[in-house]
Coordinates of N, CA, C and O in Angstrom, one line a residue:
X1 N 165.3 18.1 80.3 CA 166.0 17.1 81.1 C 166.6 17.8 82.3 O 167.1 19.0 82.3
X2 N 166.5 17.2 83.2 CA 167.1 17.9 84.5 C 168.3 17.7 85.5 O 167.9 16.9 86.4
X3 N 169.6 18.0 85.5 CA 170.5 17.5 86.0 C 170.8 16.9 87.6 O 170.0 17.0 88.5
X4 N 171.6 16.5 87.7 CA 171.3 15.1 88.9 C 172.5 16.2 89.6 O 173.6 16.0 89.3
X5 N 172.1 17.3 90.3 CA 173.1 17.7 91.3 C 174.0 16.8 92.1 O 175.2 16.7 91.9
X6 N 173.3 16.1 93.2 CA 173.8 15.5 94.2 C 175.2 14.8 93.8 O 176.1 14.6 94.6
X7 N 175.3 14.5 91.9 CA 176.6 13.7 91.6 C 178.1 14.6 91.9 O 179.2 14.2 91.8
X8 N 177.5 15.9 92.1 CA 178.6 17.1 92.1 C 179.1 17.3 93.6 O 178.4 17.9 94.5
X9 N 180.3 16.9 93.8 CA 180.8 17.2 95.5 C 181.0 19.0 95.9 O 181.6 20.0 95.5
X10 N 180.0 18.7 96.9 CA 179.9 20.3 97.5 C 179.0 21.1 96.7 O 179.2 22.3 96.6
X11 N 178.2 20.7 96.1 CA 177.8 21.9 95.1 C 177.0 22.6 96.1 O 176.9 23.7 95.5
X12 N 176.2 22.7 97.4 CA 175.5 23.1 97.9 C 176.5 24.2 98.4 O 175.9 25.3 98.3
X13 N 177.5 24.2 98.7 CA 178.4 25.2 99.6 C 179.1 25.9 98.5 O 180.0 26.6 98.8
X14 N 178.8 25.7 97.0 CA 180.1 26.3 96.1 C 179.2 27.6 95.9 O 178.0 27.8 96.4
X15 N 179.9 28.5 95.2 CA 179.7 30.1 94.7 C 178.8 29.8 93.5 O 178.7 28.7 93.1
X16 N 178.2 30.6 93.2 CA 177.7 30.7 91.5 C 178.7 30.6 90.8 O 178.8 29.7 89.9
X17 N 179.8 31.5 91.1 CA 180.6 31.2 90.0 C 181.6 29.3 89.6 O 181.9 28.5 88.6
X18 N 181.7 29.4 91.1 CA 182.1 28.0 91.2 C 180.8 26.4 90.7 O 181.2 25.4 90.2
X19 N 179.7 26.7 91.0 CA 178.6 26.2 90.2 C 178.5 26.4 89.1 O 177.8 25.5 88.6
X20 N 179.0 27.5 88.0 CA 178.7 27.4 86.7 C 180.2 26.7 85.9 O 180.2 26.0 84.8
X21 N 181.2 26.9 86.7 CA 182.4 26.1 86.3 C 181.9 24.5 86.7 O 181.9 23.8 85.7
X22 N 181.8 24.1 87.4 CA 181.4 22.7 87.8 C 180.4 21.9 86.6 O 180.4 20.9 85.9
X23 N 179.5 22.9 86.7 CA 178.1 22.2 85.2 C 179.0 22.9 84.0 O 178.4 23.3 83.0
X24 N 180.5 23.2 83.9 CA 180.3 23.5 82.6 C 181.5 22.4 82.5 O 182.0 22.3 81.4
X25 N 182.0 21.9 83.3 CA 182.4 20.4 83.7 C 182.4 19.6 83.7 O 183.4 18.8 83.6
X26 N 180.8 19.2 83.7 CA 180.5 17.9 84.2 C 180.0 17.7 82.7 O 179.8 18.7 81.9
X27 N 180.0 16.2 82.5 CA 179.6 15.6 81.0 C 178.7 15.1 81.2 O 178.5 14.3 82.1
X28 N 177.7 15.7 80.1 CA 176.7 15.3 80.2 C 176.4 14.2 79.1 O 176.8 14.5 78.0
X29 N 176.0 13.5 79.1 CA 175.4 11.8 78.0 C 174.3 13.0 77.0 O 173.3 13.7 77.3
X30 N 174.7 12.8 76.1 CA 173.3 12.8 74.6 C 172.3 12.1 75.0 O 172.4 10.9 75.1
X31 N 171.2 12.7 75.3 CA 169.4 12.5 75.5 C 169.7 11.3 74.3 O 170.4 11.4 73.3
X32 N 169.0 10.1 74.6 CA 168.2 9.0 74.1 C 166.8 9.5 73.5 O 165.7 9.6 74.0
X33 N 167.2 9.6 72.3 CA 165.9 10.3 71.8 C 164.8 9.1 70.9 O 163.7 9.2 70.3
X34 N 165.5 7.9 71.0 CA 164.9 6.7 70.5 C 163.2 6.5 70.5 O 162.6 6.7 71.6
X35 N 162.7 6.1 69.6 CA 161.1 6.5 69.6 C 160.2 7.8 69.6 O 159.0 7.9 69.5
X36 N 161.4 8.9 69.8 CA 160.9 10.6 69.5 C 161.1 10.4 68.3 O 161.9 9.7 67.8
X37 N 160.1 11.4 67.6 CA 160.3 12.1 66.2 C 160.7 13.7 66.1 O 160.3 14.6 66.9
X38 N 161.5 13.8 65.3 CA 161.9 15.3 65.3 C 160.7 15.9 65.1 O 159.7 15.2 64.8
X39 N 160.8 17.8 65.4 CA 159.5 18.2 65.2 C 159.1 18.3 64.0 O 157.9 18.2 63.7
X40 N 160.0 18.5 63.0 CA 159.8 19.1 61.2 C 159.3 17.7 60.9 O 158.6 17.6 59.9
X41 N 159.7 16.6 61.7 CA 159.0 15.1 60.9 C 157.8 15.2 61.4 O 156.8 15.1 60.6
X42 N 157.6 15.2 62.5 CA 156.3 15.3 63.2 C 155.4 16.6 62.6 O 154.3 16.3 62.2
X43 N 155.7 17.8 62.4 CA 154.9 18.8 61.4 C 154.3 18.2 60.6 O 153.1 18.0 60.6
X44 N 155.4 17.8 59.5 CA 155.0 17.1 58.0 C 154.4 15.8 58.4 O 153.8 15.6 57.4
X45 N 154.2 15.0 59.0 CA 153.1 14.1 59.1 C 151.7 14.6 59.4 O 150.6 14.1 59.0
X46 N 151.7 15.9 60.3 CA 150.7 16.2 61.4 C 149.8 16.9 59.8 O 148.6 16.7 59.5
X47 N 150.6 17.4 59.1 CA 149.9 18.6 57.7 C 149.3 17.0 57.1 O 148.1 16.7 57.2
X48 N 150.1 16.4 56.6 CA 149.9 15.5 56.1 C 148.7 14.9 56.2 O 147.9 15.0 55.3
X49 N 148.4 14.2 57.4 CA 147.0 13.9 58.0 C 146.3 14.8 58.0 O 145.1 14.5 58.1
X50 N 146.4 16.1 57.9 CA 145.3 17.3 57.7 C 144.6 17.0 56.6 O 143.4 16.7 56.6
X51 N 145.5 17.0 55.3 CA 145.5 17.1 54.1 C 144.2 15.9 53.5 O 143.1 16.1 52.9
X52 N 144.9 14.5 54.2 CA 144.2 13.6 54.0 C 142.8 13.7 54.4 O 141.8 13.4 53.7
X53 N 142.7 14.1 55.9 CA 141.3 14.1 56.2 C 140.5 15.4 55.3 O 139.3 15.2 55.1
X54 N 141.1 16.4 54.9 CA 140.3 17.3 54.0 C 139.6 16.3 53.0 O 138.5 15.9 52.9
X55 N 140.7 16.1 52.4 CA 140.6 15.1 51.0 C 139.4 14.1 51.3 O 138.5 13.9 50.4
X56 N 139.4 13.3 52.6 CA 138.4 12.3 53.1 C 136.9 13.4 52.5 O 136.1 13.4 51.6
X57 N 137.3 14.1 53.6 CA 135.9 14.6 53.7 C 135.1 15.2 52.6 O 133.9 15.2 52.6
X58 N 136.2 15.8 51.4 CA 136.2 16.3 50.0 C 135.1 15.1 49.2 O 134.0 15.3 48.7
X59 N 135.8 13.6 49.4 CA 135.5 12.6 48.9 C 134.3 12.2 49.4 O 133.5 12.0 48.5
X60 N 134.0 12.0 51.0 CA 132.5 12.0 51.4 C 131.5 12.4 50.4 O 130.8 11.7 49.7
X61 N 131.7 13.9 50.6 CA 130.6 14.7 49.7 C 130.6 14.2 48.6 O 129.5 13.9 48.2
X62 N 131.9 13.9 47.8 CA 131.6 13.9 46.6 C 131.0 12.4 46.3 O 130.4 12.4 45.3
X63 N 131.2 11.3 46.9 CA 130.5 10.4 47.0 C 129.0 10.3 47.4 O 128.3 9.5 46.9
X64 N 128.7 11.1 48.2 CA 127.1 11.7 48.1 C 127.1 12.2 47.0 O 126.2 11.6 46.3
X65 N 127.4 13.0 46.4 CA 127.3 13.8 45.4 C 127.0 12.7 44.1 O 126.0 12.9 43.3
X66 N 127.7 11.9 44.1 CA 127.2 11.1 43.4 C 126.1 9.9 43.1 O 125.7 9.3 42.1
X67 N 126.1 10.0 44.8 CA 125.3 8.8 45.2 C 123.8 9.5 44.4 O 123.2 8.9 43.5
X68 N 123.6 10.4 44.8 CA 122.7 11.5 44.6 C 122.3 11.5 43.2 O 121.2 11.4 42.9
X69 N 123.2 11.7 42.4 CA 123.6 11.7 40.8 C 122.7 10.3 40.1 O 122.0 10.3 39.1
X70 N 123.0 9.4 41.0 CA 122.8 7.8 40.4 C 121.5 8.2 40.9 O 120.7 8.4 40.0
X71 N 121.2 8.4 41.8 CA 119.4 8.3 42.3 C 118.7 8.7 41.5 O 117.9 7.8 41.1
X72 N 118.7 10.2 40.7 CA 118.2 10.6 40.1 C 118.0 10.2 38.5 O 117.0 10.3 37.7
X73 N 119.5 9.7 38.4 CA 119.3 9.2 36.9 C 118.6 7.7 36.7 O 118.3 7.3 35.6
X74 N 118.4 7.2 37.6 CA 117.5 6.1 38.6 C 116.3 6.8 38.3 O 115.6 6.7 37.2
X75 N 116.1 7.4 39.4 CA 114.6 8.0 39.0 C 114.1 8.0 37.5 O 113.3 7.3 37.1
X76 N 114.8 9.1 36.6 CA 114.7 9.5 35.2 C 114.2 8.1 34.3 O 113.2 8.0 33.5
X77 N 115.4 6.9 34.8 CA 114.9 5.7 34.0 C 113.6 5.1 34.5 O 112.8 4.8 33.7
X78 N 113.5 4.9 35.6 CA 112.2 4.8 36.1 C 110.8 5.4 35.2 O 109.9 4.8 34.6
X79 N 111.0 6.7 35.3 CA 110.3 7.6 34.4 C 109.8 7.4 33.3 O 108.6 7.4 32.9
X80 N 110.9 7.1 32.6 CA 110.9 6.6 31.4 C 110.2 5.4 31.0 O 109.6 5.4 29.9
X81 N 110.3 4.2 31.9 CA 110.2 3.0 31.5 C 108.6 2.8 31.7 O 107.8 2.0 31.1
X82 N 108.3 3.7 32.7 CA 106.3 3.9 33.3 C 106.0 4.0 31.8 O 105.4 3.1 31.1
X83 N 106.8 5.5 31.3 CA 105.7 6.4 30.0 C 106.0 5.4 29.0 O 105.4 5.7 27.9
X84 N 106.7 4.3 28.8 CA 107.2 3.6 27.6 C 106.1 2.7 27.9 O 105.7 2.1 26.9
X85 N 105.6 2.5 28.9 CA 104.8 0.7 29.5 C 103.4 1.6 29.3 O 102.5 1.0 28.7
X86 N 103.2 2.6 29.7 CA 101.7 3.5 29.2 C 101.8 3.7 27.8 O 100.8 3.2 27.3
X87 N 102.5 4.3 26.9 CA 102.3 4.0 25.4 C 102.1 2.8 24.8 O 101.5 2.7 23.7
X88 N 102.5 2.1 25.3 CA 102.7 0.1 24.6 C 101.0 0.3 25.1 O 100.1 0.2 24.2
X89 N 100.8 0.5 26.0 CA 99.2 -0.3 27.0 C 98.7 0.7 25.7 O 98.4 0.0 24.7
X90 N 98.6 2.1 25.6 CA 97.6 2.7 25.0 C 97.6 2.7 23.6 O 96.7 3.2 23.0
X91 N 99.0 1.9 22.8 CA 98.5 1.5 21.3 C 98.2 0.1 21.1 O 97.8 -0.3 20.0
X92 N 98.3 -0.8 22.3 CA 97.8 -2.0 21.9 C 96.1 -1.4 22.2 O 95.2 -1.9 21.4
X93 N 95.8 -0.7 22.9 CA 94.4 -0.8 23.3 C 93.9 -0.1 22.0 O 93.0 -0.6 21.3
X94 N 94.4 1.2 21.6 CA 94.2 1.9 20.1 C 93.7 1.1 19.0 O 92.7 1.3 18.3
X95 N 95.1 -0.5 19.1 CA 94.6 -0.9 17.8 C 93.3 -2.0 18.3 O 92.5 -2.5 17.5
X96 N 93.2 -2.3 19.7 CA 91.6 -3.1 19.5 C 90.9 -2.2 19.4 O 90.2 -2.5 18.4
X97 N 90.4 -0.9 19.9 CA 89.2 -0.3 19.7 C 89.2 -0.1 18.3 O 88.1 -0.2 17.7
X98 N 90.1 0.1 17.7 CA 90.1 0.4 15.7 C 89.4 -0.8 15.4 O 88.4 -0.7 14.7
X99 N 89.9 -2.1 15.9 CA 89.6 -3.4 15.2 C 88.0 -3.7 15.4 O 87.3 -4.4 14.7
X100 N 87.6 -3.0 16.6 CA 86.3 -3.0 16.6 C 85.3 -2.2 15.6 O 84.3 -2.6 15.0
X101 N 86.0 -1.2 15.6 CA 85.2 0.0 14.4 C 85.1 1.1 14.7 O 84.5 1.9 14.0
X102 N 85.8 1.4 16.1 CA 86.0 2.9 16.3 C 86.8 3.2 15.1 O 87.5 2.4 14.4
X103 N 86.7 5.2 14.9 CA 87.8 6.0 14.4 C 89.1 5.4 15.2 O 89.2 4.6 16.1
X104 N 90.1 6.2 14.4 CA 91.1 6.1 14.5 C 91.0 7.8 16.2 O 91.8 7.7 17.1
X105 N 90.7 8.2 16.2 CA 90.2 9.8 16.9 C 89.9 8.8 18.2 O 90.7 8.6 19.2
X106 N 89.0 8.5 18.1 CA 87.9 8.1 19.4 C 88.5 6.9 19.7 O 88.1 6.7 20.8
X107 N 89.2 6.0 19.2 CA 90.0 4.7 19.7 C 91.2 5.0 20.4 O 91.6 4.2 21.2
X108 N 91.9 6.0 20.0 CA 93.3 6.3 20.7 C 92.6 7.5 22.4 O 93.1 7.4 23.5
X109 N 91.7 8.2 22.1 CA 90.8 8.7 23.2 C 90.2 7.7 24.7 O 90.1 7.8 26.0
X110 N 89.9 6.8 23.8 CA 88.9 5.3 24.3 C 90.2 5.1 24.9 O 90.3 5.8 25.9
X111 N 91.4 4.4 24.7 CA 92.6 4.2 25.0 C 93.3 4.6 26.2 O 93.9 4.0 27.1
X112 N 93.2 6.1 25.8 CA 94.0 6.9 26.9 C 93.0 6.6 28.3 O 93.3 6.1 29.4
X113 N 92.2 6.9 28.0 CA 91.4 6.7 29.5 C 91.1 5.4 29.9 O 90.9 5.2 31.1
X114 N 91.1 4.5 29.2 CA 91.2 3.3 29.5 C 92.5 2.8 30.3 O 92.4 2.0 31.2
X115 N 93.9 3.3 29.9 CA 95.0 2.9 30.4 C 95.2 2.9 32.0 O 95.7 2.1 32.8
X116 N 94.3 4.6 31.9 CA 94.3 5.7 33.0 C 93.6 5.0 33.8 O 94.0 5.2 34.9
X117 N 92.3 4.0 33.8 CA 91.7 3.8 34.4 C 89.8 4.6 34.2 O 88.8 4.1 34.7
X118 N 89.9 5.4 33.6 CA 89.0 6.6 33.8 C 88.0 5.8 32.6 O 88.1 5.7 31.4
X119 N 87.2 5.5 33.3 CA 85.9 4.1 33.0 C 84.9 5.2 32.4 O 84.7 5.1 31.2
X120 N 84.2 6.2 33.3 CA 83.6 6.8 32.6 C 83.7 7.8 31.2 O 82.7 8.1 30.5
X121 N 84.9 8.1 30.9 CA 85.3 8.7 29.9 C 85.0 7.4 29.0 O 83.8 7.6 28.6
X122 N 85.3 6.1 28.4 CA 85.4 4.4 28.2 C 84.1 4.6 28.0 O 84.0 5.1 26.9
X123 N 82.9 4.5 28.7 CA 82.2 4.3 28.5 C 81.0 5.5 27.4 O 80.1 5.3 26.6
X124 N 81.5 7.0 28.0 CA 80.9 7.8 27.3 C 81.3 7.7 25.9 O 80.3 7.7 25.1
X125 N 82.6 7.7 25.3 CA 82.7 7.3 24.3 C 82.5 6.2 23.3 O 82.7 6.3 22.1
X126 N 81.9 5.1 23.8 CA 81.4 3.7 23.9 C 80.1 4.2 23.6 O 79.8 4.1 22.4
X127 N 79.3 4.9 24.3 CA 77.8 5.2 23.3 C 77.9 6.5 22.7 O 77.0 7.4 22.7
X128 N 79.1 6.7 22.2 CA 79.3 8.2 20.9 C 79.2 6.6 20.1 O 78.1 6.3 19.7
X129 N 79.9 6.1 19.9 CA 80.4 4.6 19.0 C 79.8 4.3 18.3 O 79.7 4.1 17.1
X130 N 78.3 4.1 20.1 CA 76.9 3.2 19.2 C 76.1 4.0 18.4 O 75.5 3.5 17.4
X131 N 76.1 5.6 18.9 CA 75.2 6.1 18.6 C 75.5 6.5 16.8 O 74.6 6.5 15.9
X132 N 76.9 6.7 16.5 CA 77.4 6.8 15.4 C 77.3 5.7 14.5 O 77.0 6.0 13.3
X133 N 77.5 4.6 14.9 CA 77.2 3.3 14.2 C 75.7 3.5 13.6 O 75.3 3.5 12.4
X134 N 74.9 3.8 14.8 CA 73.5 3.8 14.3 C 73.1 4.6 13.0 O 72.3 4.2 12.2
X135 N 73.9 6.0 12.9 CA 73.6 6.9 11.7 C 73.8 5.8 10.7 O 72.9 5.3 10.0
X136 N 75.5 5.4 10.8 CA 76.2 5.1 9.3 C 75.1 3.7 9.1 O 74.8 3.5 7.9
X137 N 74.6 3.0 9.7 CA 74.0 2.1 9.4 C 72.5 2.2 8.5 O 72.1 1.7 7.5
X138 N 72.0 3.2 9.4 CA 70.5 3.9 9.1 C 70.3 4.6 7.5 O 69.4 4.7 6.7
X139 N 72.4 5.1 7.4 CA 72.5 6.1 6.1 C 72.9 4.8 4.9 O 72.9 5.0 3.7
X140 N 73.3 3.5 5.7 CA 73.4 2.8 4.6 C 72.1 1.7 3.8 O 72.0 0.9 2.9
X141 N 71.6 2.0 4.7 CA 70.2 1.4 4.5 C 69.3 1.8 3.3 O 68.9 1.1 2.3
X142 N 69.1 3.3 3.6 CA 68.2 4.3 3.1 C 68.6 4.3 1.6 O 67.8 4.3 0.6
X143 N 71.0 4.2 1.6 CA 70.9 3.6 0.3 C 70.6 2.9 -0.4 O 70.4 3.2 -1.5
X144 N 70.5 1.4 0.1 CA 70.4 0.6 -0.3 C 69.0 0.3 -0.6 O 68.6 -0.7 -1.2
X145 N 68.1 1.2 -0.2 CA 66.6 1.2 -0.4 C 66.1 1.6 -1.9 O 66.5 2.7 -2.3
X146 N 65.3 0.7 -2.8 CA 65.5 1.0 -3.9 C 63.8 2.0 -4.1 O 62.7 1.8 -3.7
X147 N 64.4 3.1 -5.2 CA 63.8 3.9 -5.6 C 62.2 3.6 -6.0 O 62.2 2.8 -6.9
X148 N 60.8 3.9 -5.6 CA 59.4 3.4 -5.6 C 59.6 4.1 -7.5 O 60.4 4.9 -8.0
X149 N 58.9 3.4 -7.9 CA 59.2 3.5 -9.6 C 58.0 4.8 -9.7 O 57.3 5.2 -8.8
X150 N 58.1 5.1 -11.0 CA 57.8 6.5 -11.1 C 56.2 6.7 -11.3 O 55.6 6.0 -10.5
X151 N 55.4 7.2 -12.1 CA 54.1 7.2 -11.5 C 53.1 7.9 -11.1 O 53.4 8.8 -10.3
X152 N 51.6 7.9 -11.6 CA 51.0 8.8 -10.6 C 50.6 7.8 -9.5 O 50.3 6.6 -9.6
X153 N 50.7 9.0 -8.1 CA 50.1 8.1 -6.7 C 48.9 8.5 -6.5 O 48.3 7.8 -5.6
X154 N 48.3 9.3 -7.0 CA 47.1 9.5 -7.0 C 46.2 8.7 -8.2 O 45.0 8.9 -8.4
X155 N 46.8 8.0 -8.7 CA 45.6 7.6 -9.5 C 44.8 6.6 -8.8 O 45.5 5.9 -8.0
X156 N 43.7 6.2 -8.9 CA 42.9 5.1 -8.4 C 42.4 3.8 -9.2 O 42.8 3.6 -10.3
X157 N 41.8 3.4 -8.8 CA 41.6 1.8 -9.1 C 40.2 2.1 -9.3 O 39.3 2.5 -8.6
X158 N 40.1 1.8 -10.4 CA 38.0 1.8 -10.7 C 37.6 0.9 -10.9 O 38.5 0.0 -10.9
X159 N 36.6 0.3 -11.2 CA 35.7 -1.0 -11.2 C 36.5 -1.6 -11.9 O 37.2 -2.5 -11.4
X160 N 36.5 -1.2 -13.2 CA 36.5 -1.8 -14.3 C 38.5 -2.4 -14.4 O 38.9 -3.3 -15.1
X161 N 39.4 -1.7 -13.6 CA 40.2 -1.8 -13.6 C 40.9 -2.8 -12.5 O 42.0 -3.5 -12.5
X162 N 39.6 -2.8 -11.1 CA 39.8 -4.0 -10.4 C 38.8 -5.5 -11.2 O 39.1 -6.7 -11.0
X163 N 38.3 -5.3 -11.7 CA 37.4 -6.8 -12.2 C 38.7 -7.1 -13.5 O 38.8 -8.3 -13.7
X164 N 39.6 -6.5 -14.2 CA 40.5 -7.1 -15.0 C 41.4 -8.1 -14.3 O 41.7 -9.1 -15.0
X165 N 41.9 -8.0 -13.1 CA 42.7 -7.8 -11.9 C 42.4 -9.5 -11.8 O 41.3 -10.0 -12.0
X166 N 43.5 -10.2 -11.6 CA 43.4 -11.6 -11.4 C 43.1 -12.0 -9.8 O 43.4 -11.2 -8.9
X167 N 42.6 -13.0 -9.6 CA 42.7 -13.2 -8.2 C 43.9 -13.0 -7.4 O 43.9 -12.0 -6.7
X168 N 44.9 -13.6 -7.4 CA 46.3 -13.1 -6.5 C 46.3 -11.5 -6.5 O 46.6 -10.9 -5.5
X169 N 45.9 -10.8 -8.1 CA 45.9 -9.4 -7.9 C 45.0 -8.5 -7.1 O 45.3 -7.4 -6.7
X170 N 44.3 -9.1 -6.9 CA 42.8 -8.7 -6.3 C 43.6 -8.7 -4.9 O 44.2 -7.7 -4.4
X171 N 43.6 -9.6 -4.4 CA 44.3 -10.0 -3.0 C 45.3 -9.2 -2.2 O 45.5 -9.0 -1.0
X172 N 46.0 -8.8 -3.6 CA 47.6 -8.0 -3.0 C 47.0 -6.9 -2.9 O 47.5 -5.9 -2.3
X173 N 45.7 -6.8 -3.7 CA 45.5 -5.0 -3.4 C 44.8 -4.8 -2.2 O 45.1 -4.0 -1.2
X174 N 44.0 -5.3 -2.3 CA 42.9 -5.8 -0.8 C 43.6 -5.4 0.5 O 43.0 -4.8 1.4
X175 N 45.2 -6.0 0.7 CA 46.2 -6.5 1.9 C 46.6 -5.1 1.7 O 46.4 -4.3 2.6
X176 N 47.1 -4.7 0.3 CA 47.9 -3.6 0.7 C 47.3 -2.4 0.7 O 47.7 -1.5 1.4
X177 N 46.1 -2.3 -0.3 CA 45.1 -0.9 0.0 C 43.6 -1.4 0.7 O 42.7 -1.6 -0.1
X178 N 43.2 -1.5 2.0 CA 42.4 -2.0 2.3 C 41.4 -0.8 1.8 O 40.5 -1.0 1.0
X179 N 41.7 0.7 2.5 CA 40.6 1.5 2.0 C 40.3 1.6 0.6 O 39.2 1.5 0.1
X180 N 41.4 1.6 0.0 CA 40.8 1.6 -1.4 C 39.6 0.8 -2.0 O 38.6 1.3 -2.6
X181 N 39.9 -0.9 -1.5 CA 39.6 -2.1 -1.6 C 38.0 -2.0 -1.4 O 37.1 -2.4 -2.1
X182 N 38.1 -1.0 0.2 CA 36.4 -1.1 0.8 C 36.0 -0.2 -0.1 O 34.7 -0.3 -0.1
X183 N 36.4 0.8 -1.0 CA 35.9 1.7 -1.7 C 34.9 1.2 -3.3 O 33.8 1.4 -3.9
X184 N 36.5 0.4 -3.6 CA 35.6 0.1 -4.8 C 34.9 -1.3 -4.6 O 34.2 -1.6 -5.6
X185 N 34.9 -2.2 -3.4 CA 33.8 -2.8 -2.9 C 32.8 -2.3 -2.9 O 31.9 -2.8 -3.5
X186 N 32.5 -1.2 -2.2 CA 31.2 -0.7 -2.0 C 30.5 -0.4 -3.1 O 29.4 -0.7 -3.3
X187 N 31.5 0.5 -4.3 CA 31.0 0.5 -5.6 C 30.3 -0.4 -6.8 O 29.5 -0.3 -7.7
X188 N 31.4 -1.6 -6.2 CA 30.7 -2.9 -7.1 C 29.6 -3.0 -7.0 O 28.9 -2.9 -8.0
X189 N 29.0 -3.4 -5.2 CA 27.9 -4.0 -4.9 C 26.5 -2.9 -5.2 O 25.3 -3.3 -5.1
X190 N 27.0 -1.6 -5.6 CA 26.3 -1.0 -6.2 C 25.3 -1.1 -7.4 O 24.6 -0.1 -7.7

């Protein structure tokens, strides 16, 4: 604040010494400090707002930090919910190819590549299936084929053994051994 000389009579013509008596004279009014803040208040606000904006910025991060956290564990369930929706797809498809008559092996196989997409694997497996089917079928056949009764196969039919021989017998032999047939034909007519 700067003092208002001109209120002082003569001060231009007085001494220093007479100038420091005069201002130590004159009364001065207490500064209006209304709407100033002291400095120790104004300090501790000024730290204060430091503090906070640290803290803001602490919180920023850690708010990414988190945001970041959720993404991931986001992702994770994501993850999760695919391989859960690909197992469901690959045992429902397991149990049709079973119900068809694949192995339990080659149906969960058939499966996986099917889920996958992977057609040609589906399909190569698909003629292991048939081709397999074909054995077990061929091997149940063969059992089921009954035993030619026992016997000699060499023995032959001689005159005397075809002329017993009824007509229907004569017939079936004829159909079923033609050489024979022409054999002991020729002999008869002998």
């Amino acid at each position: 604040m700067k003092i208002d000389f001109s209120s002082i009579e003569g001060y231009e013509n007085m001494t220093a010494e007479e100038k420091l008596a005069a201002l130590e004279a004159m009364d001065i009014p207490e500064p209006d400090y209304t709407g100033w803040v002291k400095k120790d208040v104004a300090d501790k606000y000024a730290s204060e707002a430091a503090g906070y904006k640290k803290q803001l910025r602490e919180k920023m991060s850690q708010d990414e930090q988190e945001a970041a956290q959720l993404k991931e564990e986001l992702a994770a369930v994501k993850t999760e919910v695919e391989s859960l929706r690909q197992e469901k797809a690959e045992t429902e498809l397991t149990k049709r190819w079973m119900g068809i008559g694949y192995s339990e092996e080659l149906a969960t196989a058939t499966a996986k590549a099917s889920a996958s997409g992977d057609m040609d694997t589906v399909f190569k497996n698909h003629a292991k299936f048939l081709a397999d089917r074909e054995k077990e079928l061929k091997s149940e056949l063969l059992k089921k084929t009954p035993t030619p009764p026992a016997g000699d196969g060499d023995k032959k039919i001689t005159k005397e053994d075809f002329s017993k021989m009824s007509l229907a017998e004569k017939q079936k032999f004829a159909t079923e051994n033609p050489e024979a047939y022409k054999e002991i034909y020729s002999h008869k007519e002998e």
